mmCIF file of C-alpha atoms in Angstrom:
data_model
loop_
_atom_site.group_PDB
_atom_site.id
_atom_site.type_symbol
_atom_site.label_atom_id
_atom_site.label_comp_id
_atom_site.label_asym_id
_atom_site.label_seq_id
_atom_site.Cartn_x
_atom_site.Cartn_y
_atom_site.Cartn_z
ATOM 1 C CA MET A 239 5.803 18.511 7.618
ATOM 2 C CA LEU A 240 4.968 21.023 10.364
ATOM 3 C CA PHE A 241 5.207 24.195 8.328
ATOM 4 C CA VAL A 242 2.766 23.853 5.495
ATOM 5 C CA SER A 243 -0.973 23.177 5.610
ATOM 6 C CA GLY A 244 -2.833 20.533 3.621
ATOM 7 C CA HIS A 245 -1.394 17.205 2.441
ATOM 8 C CA THR A 246 2.250 18.114 3.204
ATOM 9 C CA ASN A 247 1.576 18.000 7.004
ATOM 10 C CA ASN A 248 3.328 15.101 8.756
ATOM 11 C CA HIS A 249 0.169 13.222 9.377
ATOM 12 C CA ILE A 250 1.935 10.036 10.343
ATOM 13 C CA TYR A 251 3.523 11.730 13.325
ATOM 14 C CA LYS A 252 0.130 13.146 14.394
ATOM 15 C CA TRP A 253 -1.354 9.663 14.283
ATOM 16 C CA LYS A 254 1.580 8.394 16.348
ATOM 17 C CA LEU A 255 0.932 11.021 19.027
ATOM 18 C CA ALA A 256 -2.731 10.351 19.061
ATOM 19 C CA ASN A 257 -2.078 6.596 19.380
ATOM 20 C CA ARG A 258 1.138 6.551 21.331
ATOM 21 C CA LYS A 259 0.036 3.537 23.447
ATOM 22 C CA LEU A 260 -0.425 1.352 20.380
ATOM 23 C CA ASN A 261 2.228 -1.025 19.162
ATOM 24 C CA GLY A 262 3.654 -0.866 15.677
ATOM 25 C CA THR A 263 1.046 -3.160 14.111
ATOM 26 C CA LYS A 264 -1.838 -1.290 15.557
ATOM 27 C CA LEU A 265 -0.431 2.109 14.571
ATOM 28 C CA ALA A 266 -0.030 0.854 11.002
ATOM 29 C CA GLU A 267 -3.710 -0.144 11.089
ATOM 30 C CA VAL A 268 -4.696 3.305 12.332
ATOM 31 C CA VAL A 269 -2.768 4.855 9.390
ATOM 32 C CA LYS A 270 -4.403 2.501 6.931
ATOM 33 C CA SER A 271 -7.922 3.253 8.310
ATOM 34 C CA HIS A 272 -7.298 7.042 8.096
ATOM 35 C CA CYS A 273 -5.989 6.690 4.574
ATOM 36 C CA SER A 274 -8.988 4.768 3.352
ATOM 37 C CA SER A 275 -11.388 7.528 4.635
ATOM 38 C CA ASN A 276 -9.304 10.366 3.219
ATOM 39 C CA ILE A 277 -7.936 8.836 0.045
ATOM 40 C CA GLN A 278 -8.126 12.053 -2.057
ATOM 41 C CA THR A 279 -5.952 13.917 0.408
ATOM 42 C CA TYR A 280 -3.115 11.508 -0.084
ATOM 43 C CA LYS A 281 -3.509 10.453 -3.680
ATOM 44 C CA ARG A 282 -0.309 11.050 -5.489
ATOM 45 C CA GLY A 283 -0.430 13.039 -8.706
ATOM 46 C CA SER A 284 2.698 11.641 -10.450
ATOM 47 C CA ARG A 285 3.371 8.019 -11.336
ATOM 48 C CA GLY A 286 6.911 8.926 -12.077
ATOM 49 C CA LEU A 287 7.390 10.273 -8.493
ATOM 50 C CA GLU A 288 5.731 7.169 -6.980
ATOM 51 C CA ALA A 289 8.104 4.932 -8.986
ATOM 52 C CA PHE A 290 11.118 6.990 -7.843
ATOM 53 C CA LEU A 291 10.105 6.684 -4.209
ATOM 54 C CA ILE A 292 9.526 2.926 -4.516
ATOM 55 C CA HIS A 293 13.009 2.552 -5.917
ATOM 56 C CA GLN A 294 14.481 4.278 -2.865
ATOM 57 C CA MET A 295 13.181 1.691 -0.467
ATOM 58 C CA HIS A 296 15.567 -0.998 0.801
ATOM 59 C CA TYR A 297 15.068 -4.760 0.963
ATOM 60 C CA VAL A 298 16.548 -5.986 4.207
ATOM 61 C CA ILE A 299 17.770 -9.284 2.592
ATOM 62 C CA HIS A 300 18.354 -9.540 -1.189
ATOM 63 C CA GLY A 301 15.535 -11.539 -2.775
ATOM 64 C CA SER A 302 13.288 -11.311 0.368
ATOM 65 C CA ASN A 303 9.955 -9.584 0.798
ATOM 66 C CA GLN A 304 10.934 -7.491 3.776
ATOM 67 C CA LEU A 305 11.036 -3.810 2.908
ATOM 68 C CA TYR A 306 12.243 -0.753 4.816
ATOM 69 C CA CYS A 307 11.474 2.888 3.764
ATOM 70 C CA PRO A 308 14.350 5.178 4.858
ATOM 71 C CA VAL A 309 13.448 8.643 6.117
ATOM 72 C CA GLU A 310 16.537 10.739 6.556
ATOM 73 C CA LYS A 311 17.115 12.214 9.995
ATOM 74 C CA VAL A 312 14.896 9.504 11.478
ATOM 75 C CA ALA A 313 17.671 7.064 12.468
ATOM 76 C CA SER A 314 18.167 6.084 8.873
ATOM 77 C CA THR A 315 21.838 5.270 9.435
ATOM 78 C CA PHE A 316 20.948 3.131 12.398
ATOM 79 C CA TRP A 317 18.498 1.095 10.260
ATOM 80 C CA ARG A 318 21.095 0.715 7.471
ATOM 81 C CA ARG A 319 23.428 -0.593 10.198
ATOM 82 C CA PHE A 320 20.628 -2.909 11.230
ATOM 83 C CA ILE A 321 20.320 -4.182 7.582
ATOM 84 C CA TYR A 322 24.117 -4.851 7.655
ATOM 85 C CA GLN A 323 23.758 -6.799 10.928
ATOM 86 C CA VAL A 324 20.926 -8.918 9.542
ATOM 87 C CA ASN A 325 23.240 -9.855 6.617
ATOM 88 C CA HIS A 326 26.275 -10.470 8.931
ATOM 89 C CA LYS A 327 24.662 -12.068 11.998
ATOM 90 C CA GLU A 328 27.760 -14.164 12.803
ATOM 91 C CA SER A 329 30.162 -11.216 13.173
ATOM 92 C CA VAL A 330 27.825 -8.343 14.399
ATOM 93 C CA GLN A 331 25.969 -8.403 17.724
ATOM 94 C CA HIS A 332 24.371 -4.966 17.558
ATOM 95 C CA PRO A 333 24.044 -2.184 15.008
ATOM 96 C CA TYR A 334 26.626 0.179 16.614
ATOM 97 C CA GLN A 335 29.335 -2.366 15.948
ATOM 98 C CA VAL A 336 28.821 -1.352 12.286
ATOM 99 C CA SER A 337 30.659 1.843 11.282
ATOM 100 C CA ILE A 338 28.786 4.587 9.539
ATOM 101 C CA SER A 339 30.901 4.074 6.413
ATOM 102 C CA GLN A 340 30.141 0.352 6.430
ATOM 103 C CA ALA A 341 26.475 0.990 6.749
ATOM 104 C CA LEU A 342 26.282 3.508 3.877
ATOM 105 C CA ARG A 343 28.774 1.733 1.661
ATOM 106 C CA GLN A 344 26.864 -1.564 1.488
ATOM 107 C CA GLN A 345 24.904 -2.403 -1.664
ATOM 108 C CA PHE A 346 21.208 -2.191 -0.931
ATOM 109 C CA SER A 347 18.587 -4.162 -2.851
ATOM 110 C CA HIS A 348 15.720 -2.081 -4.144
ATOM 111 C CA PRO A 349 12.307 -2.926 -5.592
ATOM 112 C CA ASN A 350 12.402 -2.992 -9.398
ATOM 113 C CA VAL A 351 8.767 -2.058 -9.913
ATOM 114 C CA ASN A 352 7.000 1.256 -10.677
ATOM 115 C CA THR A 353 3.769 0.933 -8.671
ATOM 116 C CA THR A 354 2.781 -0.071 -5.114
ATOM 117 C CA GLU A 355 0.696 -2.947 -6.434
ATOM 118 C CA GLY A 356 2.095 -6.399 -5.514
ATOM 119 C CA PHE A 357 3.475 -5.512 -2.061
ATOM 120 C CA ALA A 358 0.536 -7.022 -0.157
ATOM 121 C CA ASP A 359 2.582 -10.009 1.012
ATOM 122 C CA HIS A 360 5.644 -7.913 2.062
ATOM 123 C CA PHE A 361 6.759 -7.174 5.627
ATOM 124 C CA LYS A 362 7.087 -3.393 5.450
ATOM 125 C CA PHE A 363 8.260 -0.914 8.152
ATOM 126 C CA LEU A 364 9.164 2.708 8.535
ATOM 127 C CA PHE A 365 9.927 5.200 11.378
ATOM 128 C CA VAL A 366 8.853 8.797 11.966
ATOM 129 C CA ARG A 367 10.025 11.586 14.219
ATOM 130 C CA ASP A 368 8.702 14.787 15.739
ATOM 131 C CA PRO A 369 9.120 17.151 12.730
ATOM 132 C CA TYR A 370 10.448 19.981 14.930
ATOM 133 C CA HIS A 371 13.283 17.668 16.214
ATOM 134 C CA ARG A 372 13.858 16.455 12.713
ATOM 135 C CA ILE A 373 14.366 19.862 11.091
ATOM 136 C CA LEU A 374 16.646 20.973 13.984
ATOM 137 C CA SER A 375 18.632 17.759 13.567
ATOM 138 C CA ALA A 376 18.995 18.421 9.824
ATOM 139 C CA TYR A 377 20.275 21.928 10.568
ATOM 140 C CA ILE A 378 22.808 20.855 13.176
ATOM 141 C CA ASP A 379 24.096 17.862 11.239
ATOM 142 C CA LYS A 380 24.305 19.351 7.743
ATOM 143 C CA LEU A 381 24.957 23.088 8.308
ATOM 144 C CA PHE A 382 25.999 23.946 11.861
ATOM 145 C CA VAL A 383 28.581 21.174 12.003
ATOM 146 C CA PRO A 384 30.840 22.114 9.067
ATOM 147 C CA ASN A 385 29.720 20.326 5.909
ATOM 148 C CA PRO A 386 30.682 21.974 2.646
ATOM 149 C CA SER A 387 28.481 19.677 0.578
ATOM 150 C CA TYR A 388 25.363 20.944 2.342
ATOM 151 C CA TRP A 389 26.604 24.538 2.404
ATOM 152 C CA LYS A 390 26.286 24.213 -1.433
ATOM 153 C CA ARG A 391 22.954 22.355 -1.315
ATOM 154 C CA PHE A 392 21.199 24.354 1.387
ATOM 155 C CA GLY A 393 23.314 27.262 2.419
ATOM 156 C CA VAL A 394 23.616 29.021 -0.863
ATOM 157 C CA HIS A 395 19.793 29.059 -1.384
ATOM 158 C CA ALA A 396 18.923 29.906 2.236
ATOM 159 C CA ILE A 397 21.329 32.891 2.372
ATOM 160 C CA LYS A 398 20.675 34.290 -1.115
ATOM 161 C CA MET A 399 16.853 34.109 -0.635
ATOM 162 C CA PHE A 400 16.568 35.137 2.947
ATOM 163 C CA ARG A 401 19.524 37.396 3.740
ATOM 164 C CA SER A 402 20.016 40.804 2.104
ATOM 165 C CA ASP A 403 23.810 40.484 2.175
ATOM 166 C CA ASP A 404 24.619 37.732 -0.283
ATOM 167 C CA ASP A 405 27.904 39.054 -1.813
ATOM 168 C CA ARG A 406 30.003 36.212 -0.723
ATOM 169 C CA LYS A 407 31.881 33.114 -1.966
ATOM 170 C CA CYS A 408 30.956 30.876 1.041
ATOM 171 C CA PHE A 409 27.564 30.085 2.460
ATOM 172 C CA HIS A 410 28.788 28.410 5.641
ATOM 173 C CA ASP A 411 26.977 30.535 8.336
ATOM 174 C CA VAL A 412 23.266 29.840 7.632
ATOM 175 C CA THR A 413 21.071 30.670 10.673
ATOM 176 C CA PHE A 414 18.355 28.249 11.817
ATOM 177 C CA SER A 415 15.750 30.813 10.867
ATOM 178 C CA GLU A 416 17.065 31.134 7.366
ATOM 179 C CA PHE A 417 17.133 27.365 6.965
ATOM 180 C CA VAL A 418 13.553 26.996 8.199
ATOM 181 C CA GLN A 419 12.432 29.676 5.697
ATOM 182 C CA PHE A 420 14.227 27.804 2.933
ATOM 183 C CA VAL A 421 12.551 24.539 3.926
ATOM 184 C CA VAL A 422 9.110 26.161 3.961
ATOM 185 C CA TRP A 423 9.762 27.665 0.523
ATOM 186 C CA SER A 424 11.221 24.427 -0.863
ATOM 187 C CA ILE A 425 8.215 22.256 0.147
ATOM 188 C CA THR A 426 5.732 24.941 -0.878
ATOM 189 C CA TYR A 427 7.081 25.378 -4.351
ATOM 190 C CA HIS A 428 8.559 21.833 -4.791
ATOM 191 C CA LYS A 429 12.012 23.200 -5.582
ATOM 192 C CA HIS A 430 15.399 22.064 -4.273
ATOM 193 C CA ILE A 431 13.620 19.250 -2.345
ATOM 194 C CA ASP A 432 15.849 17.136 -0.263
ATOM 195 C CA PRO A 433 15.100 13.893 1.681
ATOM 196 C CA HIS A 434 16.575 15.344 4.873
ATOM 197 C CA PHE A 435 13.519 17.586 5.322
ATOM 198 C CA LEU A 436 10.833 16.069 2.971
ATOM 199 C CA PRO A 437 7.918 14.853 5.096
ATOM 200 C CA ALA A 438 7.766 11.158 5.786
ATOM 201 C CA SER A 439 4.213 11.139 4.400
ATOM 202 C CA GLU A 440 5.610 12.379 1.081
ATOM 203 C CA MET A 441 8.452 9.771 0.973
ATOM 204 C CA CYS A 442 7.058 6.480 2.030
ATOM 205 C CA LEU A 443 3.585 6.278 0.299
ATOM 206 C CA PRO A 444 1.854 5.256 3.619
ATOM 207 C CA CYS A 445 -1.617 5.208 2.009
ATOM 208 C CA SER A 446 -0.736 2.737 -0.703
ATOM 209 C CA MET A 447 2.085 0.628 0.826
ATOM 210 C CA ASN A 448 0.008 -0.521 3.891
ATOM 211 C CA TYR A 449 2.925 -0.851 6.297
ATOM 212 C CA THR A 450 3.168 -3.755 8.689
ATOM 213 C CA TYR A 451 4.953 -1.812 11.406
ATOM 214 C CA ILE A 452 5.388 1.885 12.115
ATOM 215 C CA ASP A 453 7.723 3.128 14.764
ATOM 216 C CA ASP A 454 8.228 0.060 16.827
ATOM 217 C CA ALA A 455 11.840 -1.059 16.862
ATOM 218 C CA ILE A 456 12.094 -4.081 19.202
ATOM 219 C CA PRO A 457 9.601 -6.229 17.223
ATOM 220 C CA ILE A 458 11.612 -5.582 14.137
ATOM 221 C CA PHE A 459 14.757 -7.066 15.691
ATOM 222 C CA GLU A 460 12.752 -10.021 16.993
ATOM 223 C CA TYR A 461 11.150 -10.633 13.601
ATOM 224 C CA PHE A 462 14.589 -10.964 12.078
ATOM 225 C CA GLY A 463 15.768 -13.275 14.840
ATOM 226 C CA LEU A 464 18.154 -10.765 16.504
ATOM 227 C CA TYR A 465 16.945 -11.737 20.030
ATOM 228 C CA ASN A 466 20.365 -11.266 21.670
ATOM 229 C CA THR A 467 20.463 -7.669 20.471
ATOM 230 C CA VAL A 468 17.232 -6.653 22.191
ATOM 231 C CA PRO A 469 18.648 -6.612 25.785
ATOM 232 C CA VAL A 470 21.680 -4.557 24.531
ATOM 233 C CA LEU A 471 19.435 -1.956 22.946
ATOM 234 C CA LYS A 472 17.150 -1.724 25.966
ATOM 235 C CA LYS A 473 20.086 -1.229 28.356
ATOM 236 C CA ASP A 474 22.666 0.798 26.266
ATOM 237 C CA LEU A 475 20.896 2.329 23.219
ATOM 238 C CA LYS A 476 21.039 5.909 24.437
ATOM 239 C CA GLU A 477 24.708 5.714 25.432
ATOM 240 C CA TYR A 478 25.742 4.122 22.102
ATOM 241 C CA SER A 479 23.642 6.684 20.222
ATOM 242 C CA ASP A 480 25.157 9.691 22.104
ATOM 243 C CA ILE A 481 28.728 8.506 21.726
ATOM 244 C CA ASP A 482 28.168 7.761 17.966
ATOM 245 C CA ALA A 483 26.783 11.256 17.329
ATOM 246 C CA ILE A 484 29.574 12.964 19.241
ATOM 247 C CA GLU A 485 32.266 11.017 17.414
ATOM 248 C CA ASP A 486 30.646 11.659 13.954
ATOM 249 C CA SER A 487 30.355 15.378 14.648
ATOM 250 C CA ILE A 488 33.936 15.631 15.864
ATOM 251 C CA PHE A 489 35.672 13.594 13.144
ATOM 252 C CA SER A 490 33.583 14.289 9.981
ATOM 253 C CA PRO A 491 35.057 17.797 9.459
ATOM 254 C CA PHE A 492 38.496 16.273 8.904
ATOM 255 C CA SER A 493 37.209 14.721 5.712
ATOM 256 C CA TRP A 494 36.496 18.222 4.237
ATOM 257 C CA ARG A 495 39.223 20.260 5.929
ATOM 258 C CA ASP A 496 40.640 21.808 2.799
ATOM 259 C CA GLU A 497 37.187 23.062 1.734
ATOM 260 C CA ILE A 498 36.262 24.161 5.219
ATOM 261 C CA VAL A 499 39.315 26.410 5.821
ATOM 262 C CA THR A 500 38.544 28.421 2.694
ATOM 263 C CA CYS A 501 35.408 29.668 4.503
ATOM 264 C CA MET A 502 36.213 29.643 8.188
ATOM 265 C CA GLY A 503 39.085 29.133 10.568
ATOM 266 C CA TRP A 504 39.886 25.517 11.435
ATOM 267 C CA TYR A 505 39.751 26.276 15.179
ATOM 268 C CA GLU A 506 36.225 27.586 14.720
ATOM 269 C CA ALA A 507 35.329 24.520 12.711
#
């Protein structure tokens, strides 16, 4: 990510910035070239961890060889909507016609292998994001907007470790500074790791998967034959995205109202 030196830096995003004029195929080739000349830096130490990460990847169509590596807080819900659209082309014209619950509820097909060998003929893609934007997004979405599940996952550790006053029942008011300190500690000591802040270079095995595309959305839609969706995304993507984010932030607290009001007033929520 951005906080820790060495192999945990988000190298993929640095490569993206250095080669921002390249398309997704060329960027993937840059990553592959960099990996081959720095193989020891990115060599994973645990076969078990590698197998776990492979099992988290999504096949776009069951039985196909098209593979997507989800990175949380990098439009992962959008790309799960995309997978839903690919599998329901007749009824869905663009991803934002798919609700968040539909996108997350669908049954994804995952690789049933334990090593990255054998993926050479696969069409593989992933997306990355400025790590500063990503960590802020994780804070806003999972802590600032009332979310009791993540108060328990992040808040309790962030406050107990980085605030002197921890005599409380609720951990709902984590500051951004406390959250950043918790993330740095978590990645440094490999404890309480969560995909919402784990670096993309630690999640998607970029040096052994040899991705076909990195960070180039339009060719992905064209590859899967969703040509009619491309003009919609070019014209209205930002508006759809903004409205979707606002609606989710407004309505999601109602799902946890009973838990929220034990920690803060409903009007404040």
